[in-house]
mmCIF file of C-alpha atoms in Angstrom:
data_model
loop_
_atom_site.group_PDB
_atom_site.id
_atom_site.type_symbol
_atom_site.label_atom_id
_atom_site.label_comp_id
_atom_site.label_asym_id
_atom_site.label_seq_id
_atom_site.Cartn_x
_atom_site.Cartn_y
_atom_site.Cartn_z
ATOM 1 C CA MET A 1 88.518 152.306 100.095
ATOM 2 C CA ILE A 2 90.687 149.727 97.985
ATOM 3 C CA VAL A 3 91.680 147.204 100.835
ATOM 4 C CA THR A 4 94.467 145.888 100.298
ATOM 5 C CA GLY A 5 96.242 142.397 101.652
ATOM 6 C CA GLY A 6 99.992 142.178 102.634
ATOM 7 C CA ASP A 7 103.108 139.754 102.324
ATOM 8 C CA PRO A 8 102.417 135.915 103.680
ATOM 9 C CA VAL A 9 103.143 135.510 107.130
ATOM 10 C CA SER A 10 103.125 131.427 106.376
ATOM 11 C CA VAL A 11 101.223 129.487 104.260
ATOM 12 C CA GLU A 12 98.754 126.082 104.524
ATOM 13 C CA LEU A 13 99.052 123.130 102.148
ATOM 14 C CA ARG A 14 95.516 121.679 101.163
ATOM 15 C CA MET A 15 94.329 118.394 99.821
ATOM 16 C CA LYS A 16 91.095 117.708 97.864
ATOM 17 C CA PRO A 17 89.328 115.279 98.980
ATOM 18 C CA GLN A 18 90.032 116.142 102.476
ATOM 19 C CA LYS A 19 90.216 112.500 104.484
ATOM 20 C CA ASP A 20 91.478 111.342 107.446
ATOM 21 C CA VAL A 21 92.772 107.930 106.014
ATOM 22 C CA TYR A 22 93.405 107.252 102.086
ATOM 23 C CA LYS A 23 93.046 103.983 100.326
ATOM 24 C CA VAL A 24 94.754 102.976 96.943
ATOM 25 C CA GLY A 25 94.076 104.309 94.253
ATOM 26 C CA ASN A 26 92.427 106.951 95.462
ATOM 27 C CA LEU A 27 93.682 109.888 93.425
ATOM 28 C CA ILE A 28 94.742 113.669 95.590
ATOM 29 C CA THR A 29 95.142 116.867 93.949
ATOM 30 C CA PHE A 30 97.461 119.452 96.256
ATOM 31 C CA SER A 31 97.627 122.964 96.458
ATOM 32 C CA TRP A 32 98.637 125.697 98.965
ATOM 33 C CA VAL A 33 97.368 129.680 99.548
ATOM 34 C CA GLY A 34 99.320 132.013 101.891
ATOM 35 C CA ILE A 35 97.900 133.776 104.879
ATOM 36 C CA ASP A 36 98.608 137.441 105.907
ATOM 37 C CA ALA A 37 98.741 138.667 109.346
ATOM 38 C CA SER A 38 95.860 139.459 109.196
ATOM 39 C CA GLY A 39 94.677 135.746 108.510
ATOM 40 C CA ALA A 40 93.369 136.645 105.021
ATOM 41 C CA GLU A 41 94.208 134.050 102.110
ATOM 42 C CA ILE A 42 96.511 135.010 99.766
ATOM 43 C CA ALA A 43 96.110 132.791 97.193
ATOM 44 C CA ASP A 44 98.523 132.031 93.399
ATOM 45 C CA LEU A 45 101.905 132.044 95.507
ATOM 46 C CA PRO A 46 104.706 129.916 93.243
ATOM 47 C CA GLY A 47 105.887 127.041 95.466
ATOM 48 C CA THR A 48 107.391 124.210 95.543
ATOM 49 C CA LEU A 49 105.841 120.790 96.143
ATOM 50 C CA LYS A 50 107.691 117.945 97.236
ATOM 51 C CA VAL A 51 106.131 114.352 97.367
ATOM 52 C CA PRO A 52 107.893 111.046 98.089
ATOM 53 C CA ASN A 53 109.213 108.392 95.134
ATOM 54 C CA ASP A 54 108.001 106.102 97.005
ATOM 55 C CA GLY A 55 103.837 104.997 97.585
ATOM 56 C CA MET A 56 102.588 108.283 94.889
ATOM 57 C CA SER A 57 102.761 109.105 91.611
ATOM 58 C CA VAL A 58 101.922 111.695 89.075
ATOM 59 C CA SER A 59 98.859 111.661 87.423
ATOM 60 C CA ASP A 60 98.348 115.844 86.494
ATOM 61 C CA ALA A 61 101.474 117.484 86.797
ATOM 62 C CA ALA A 62 100.169 120.383 85.490
ATOM 63 C CA ALA A 63 97.403 120.257 88.458
ATOM 64 C CA ASN A 64 99.670 118.840 90.985
ATOM 65 C CA LYS A 65 97.164 116.310 91.053
ATOM 66 C CA TYR A 66 98.502 112.462 92.332
ATOM 67 C CA ALA A 67 97.789 108.822 92.354
ATOM 68 C CA LEU A 68 98.336 106.660 95.865
ATOM 69 C CA THR A 69 100.107 103.448 95.059
ATOM 70 C CA LYS A 70 101.163 101.962 98.213
ATOM 71 C CA GLU A 71 99.945 101.816 101.641
ATOM 72 C CA GLY A 72 101.877 103.475 104.492
ATOM 73 C CA THR A 73 102.029 107.540 105.565
ATOM 74 C CA TYR A 74 103.520 109.861 103.946
ATOM 75 C CA GLU A 75 104.578 113.388 103.964
ATOM 76 C CA VAL A 76 103.958 115.995 101.699
ATOM 77 C CA THR A 77 105.686 119.670 101.180
ATOM 78 C CA VAL A 78 105.181 123.116 99.686
ATOM 79 C CA THR A 79 107.586 125.335 99.808
ATOM 80 C CA LEU A 80 107.160 129.291 98.875
ATOM 81 C CA ASP A 81 109.489 130.456 96.203
ATOM 82 C CA ALA A 82 111.552 133.371 97.259
ATOM 83 C CA PRO A 83 111.416 135.652 98.801
ATOM 84 C CA PHE A 84 109.489 133.864 101.258
ATOM 85 C CA GLN A 85 110.825 130.055 100.773
ATOM 86 C CA ALA A 86 111.058 130.361 104.681
ATOM 87 C CA LEU A 87 107.667 129.771 104.601
ATOM 88 C CA THR A 88 106.476 125.181 104.368
ATOM 89 C CA ASP A 89 103.584 123.370 105.679
ATOM 90 C CA THR A 90 104.007 119.375 105.473
ATOM 91 C CA LYS A 91 100.878 117.206 105.900
ATOM 92 C CA THR A 92 100.549 113.628 106.844
ATOM 93 C CA ILE A 93 99.115 111.506 104.787
ATOM 94 C CA ILE A 94 98.143 107.853 105.585
ATOM 95 C CA VAL A 95 97.042 104.802 103.039
ATOM 96 C CA ASP A 96 95.656 101.988 104.587
ATOM 97 C CA GLY A 97 93.369 99.587 104.170
ATOM 98 C CA THR A 98 93.599 96.669 104.936
ATOM 99 C CA ALA A 99 92.823 94.615 107.875
ATOM 100 C CA PRO A 100 95.455 93.637 110.671
ATOM 101 C CA LYS A 101 96.279 89.906 109.612
ATOM 102 C CA VAL A 102 96.229 87.098 112.685
ATOM 103 C CA THR A 103 97.766 83.653 112.418
ATOM 104 C CA ILE A 104 96.678 81.281 114.891
ATOM 105 C CA THR A 105 99.328 78.635 115.727
ATOM 106 C CA PHE A 106 97.994 77.213 118.198
ATOM 107 C CA PRO A 107 95.418 74.563 117.367
ATOM 108 C CA GLU A 108 95.903 74.389 113.426
ATOM 109 C CA ARG A 109 92.236 74.929 111.403
ATOM 110 C CA GLY A 110 90.845 71.100 112.036
ATOM 111 C CA VAL A 111 93.150 69.734 113.657
ATOM 112 C CA THR A 112 91.206 67.291 116.347
ATOM 113 C CA ILE A 113 92.854 67.313 120.075
ATOM 114 C CA ALA A 114 92.652 64.942 123.259
ATOM 115 C CA GLY A 115 91.937 65.782 126.604
ATOM 116 C CA ASN A 116 89.773 65.714 129.452
ATOM 117 C CA GLY A 117 87.348 69.003 129.370
ATOM 118 C CA ASP A 118 90.543 71.130 130.407
ATOM 119 C CA PRO A 119 91.671 74.178 128.674
ATOM 120 C CA ILE A 120 93.857 74.342 126.171
ATOM 121 C CA THR A 121 95.695 77.978 125.505
ATOM 122 C CA ILE A 122 95.200 79.323 121.961
ATOM 123 C CA THR A 123 98.643 81.107 120.286
ATOM 124 C CA GLY A 124 99.227 83.180 117.807
ATOM 125 C CA THR A 125 100.001 86.937 116.046
ATOM 126 C CA ALA A 126 98.288 89.733 115.538
ATOM 127 C CA THR A 127 99.855 92.218 113.377
ATOM 128 C CA GLU A 128 99.521 96.053 111.791
ATOM 129 C CA ASP A 129 101.173 97.770 109.031
ATOM 130 C CA VAL A 130 100.724 100.606 109.039
ATOM 131 C CA GLY A 131 98.534 102.032 111.660
ATOM 132 C CA THR A 132 98.310 100.364 115.069
ATOM 133 C CA ILE A 133 95.698 97.634 116.813
ATOM 134 C CA ASP A 134 92.819 99.003 118.741
ATOM 135 C CA SER A 135 91.084 96.350 120.055
ATOM 136 C CA PHE A 136 91.457 92.344 119.723
ATOM 137 C CA VAL A 137 88.499 89.838 120.548
ATOM 138 C CA ILE A 138 88.519 86.366 120.565
ATOM 139 C CA ASN A 139 85.598 84.297 122.060
ATOM 140 C CA GLY A 140 83.501 87.562 123.154
ATOM 141 C CA ASP A 141 87.184 88.623 124.991
ATOM 142 C CA ALA A 142 89.509 90.984 124.744
ATOM 143 C CA VAL A 143 92.746 89.752 124.017
ATOM 144 C CA GLY A 144 96.479 91.689 124.733
ATOM 145 C CA ILE A 145 99.429 91.758 122.190
ATOM 146 C CA GLY A 146 103.032 91.345 122.528
ATOM 147 C CA GLU A 147 105.418 93.868 121.233
ATOM 148 C CA ASP A 148 106.468 91.135 118.583
ATOM 149 C CA GLY A 149 102.353 90.834 117.894
ATOM 150 C CA SER A 150 101.703 87.503 119.692
ATOM 151 C CA PHE A 151 99.148 86.438 121.836
ATOM 152 C CA SER A 152 98.288 84.004 124.437
ATOM 153 C CA VAL A 153 94.362 83.380 125.855
ATOM 154 C CA GLN A 154 93.245 79.908 127.215
ATOM 155 C CA MET A 155 90.016 78.360 125.814
ATOM 156 C CA THR A 156 87.973 75.735 127.719
ATOM 157 C CA PRO A 157 87.106 73.073 124.831
ATOM 158 C CA LYS A 158 83.592 71.295 124.933
ATOM 159 C CA TRP A 159 83.251 68.020 123.133
ATOM 160 C CA GLY A 160 82.819 67.859 119.218
ATOM 161 C CA VAL A 161 83.396 70.457 117.150
ATOM 162 C CA ASN A 162 85.031 74.389 118.874
ATOM 163 C CA MET A 163 85.311 77.810 117.024
ATOM 164 C CA ILE A 164 87.928 79.644 117.621
ATOM 165 C CA GLU A 165 86.025 83.299 116.371
ATOM 166 C CA ALA A 166 88.893 85.957 116.221
ATOM 167 C CA TYR A 167 88.012 89.884 115.849
ATOM 168 C CA VAL A 168 90.693 92.604 115.295
ATOM 169 C CA LYS A 169 90.513 96.284 114.019
ATOM 170 C CA ASP A 170 93.110 98.818 113.327
ATOM 171 C CA SER A 171 93.542 102.965 114.205
ATOM 172 C CA ASN A 172 92.470 103.569 110.623
ATOM 173 C CA GLY A 173 88.582 101.415 110.976
ATOM 174 C CA ASN A 174 89.892 98.501 109.561
ATOM 175 C CA GLN A 175 88.272 95.573 110.507
ATOM 176 C CA GLY A 176 88.821 91.661 109.835
ATOM 177 C CA LYS A 177 88.726 88.216 111.485
ATOM 178 C CA LEU A 178 90.054 84.549 111.841
ATOM 179 C CA THR A 179 86.765 81.472 112.667
ATOM 180 C CA PRO A 180 89.039 78.588 112.216
ATOM 181 C CA SER A 181 88.234 74.589 114.058
ATOM 182 C CA TYR A 182 88.940 72.410 115.537
ATOM 183 C CA GLN A 183 87.618 68.957 117.088
ATOM 184 C CA TYR A 184 87.942 67.858 120.823
ATOM 185 C CA ALA A 185 87.293 64.799 122.318
ATOM 186 C CA PRO A 186 88.750 62.304 125.007
ATOM 187 C CA GLY A 187 90.736 60.099 122.619
ATOM 188 C CA TYR A 188 90.347 60.026 118.150
ATOM 189 C CA THR A 189 90.976 57.280 116.387
ATOM 190 C CA ASP A 190 93.961 58.474 113.974
ATOM 191 C CA PHE A 191 92.920 57.163 110.287
ATOM 192 C CA VAL A 192 95.671 58.477 108.420
ATOM 193 C CA ASP A 193 96.894 55.457 106.268
ATOM 194 C CA GLN A 194 94.588 53.069 107.019
ATOM 195 C CA ASP A 195 91.286 52.125 105.370
ATOM 196 C CA ALA A 196 88.298 51.469 107.024
ATOM 197 C CA GLU A 197 88.263 47.558 108.367
ATOM 198 C CA GLY A 198 91.567 48.840 109.590
ATOM 199 C CA VAL A 199 89.911 51.142 112.028
ATOM 200 C CA LYS A 200 86.445 49.567 112.907
ATOM 201 C CA VAL A 201 84.360 50.439 116.319
ATOM 202 C CA ASP A 202 81.514 47.892 117.354
ATOM 203 C CA ASP A 203 79.954 50.295 118.505
ATOM 204 C CA GLY A 204 79.591 53.241 116.944
ATOM 205 C CA LEU A 205 79.107 54.843 113.178
ATOM 206 C CA GLN A 206 82.136 56.028 110.857
ATOM 207 C CA ILE A 207 82.160 58.137 107.582
ATOM 208 C CA LEU A 208 85.499 58.769 106.060
ATOM 209 C CA LEU A 209 85.132 62.069 103.752
ATOM 210 C CA GLY A 210 88.033 62.523 100.773
ATOM 211 C CA LYS A 211 88.545 65.073 98.744
#
């Protein structure tokens, strides 16, 4: 007995390699198969592949192989030729290898703050271009982010050098960190535009560092 397949009732677009998230420079080879009413695959059906003009470039047209050239979210569609031109399939391709960007606007890196030990407010922004931010932690505590990417969180400083340890992770698995520091004291002497003689103290040790 010879069994022959029927006409396709759907088409399935496939990618090799198949990944949830790709990176710039990765190569993808596209192919497709028809599916008949029984679920059997039908190979070698002629069709048209539509890829975005931006973000992907042809590596091997005959093999439907493309290089990913720019981060972003892209859609690739295959449409079967007549008489099955109503059958299409679309896949979404995520290209993202960059961690979210964290900027701390206050306190500035290396600044000296004078105070009596009260909490200070750390402010800044955390933004992600392709996915979404899954987690954002400063000094071990989760921090909320506004719709515009802004955040603010209080920190109780200690005397001397204080570290701000900010860790961020996006929905595509990319992680980043920012670890600036600042100085904190009840008071300090400004060395700007002064030499050592002008800021001399009687009961301390001063070390002037230059670059």
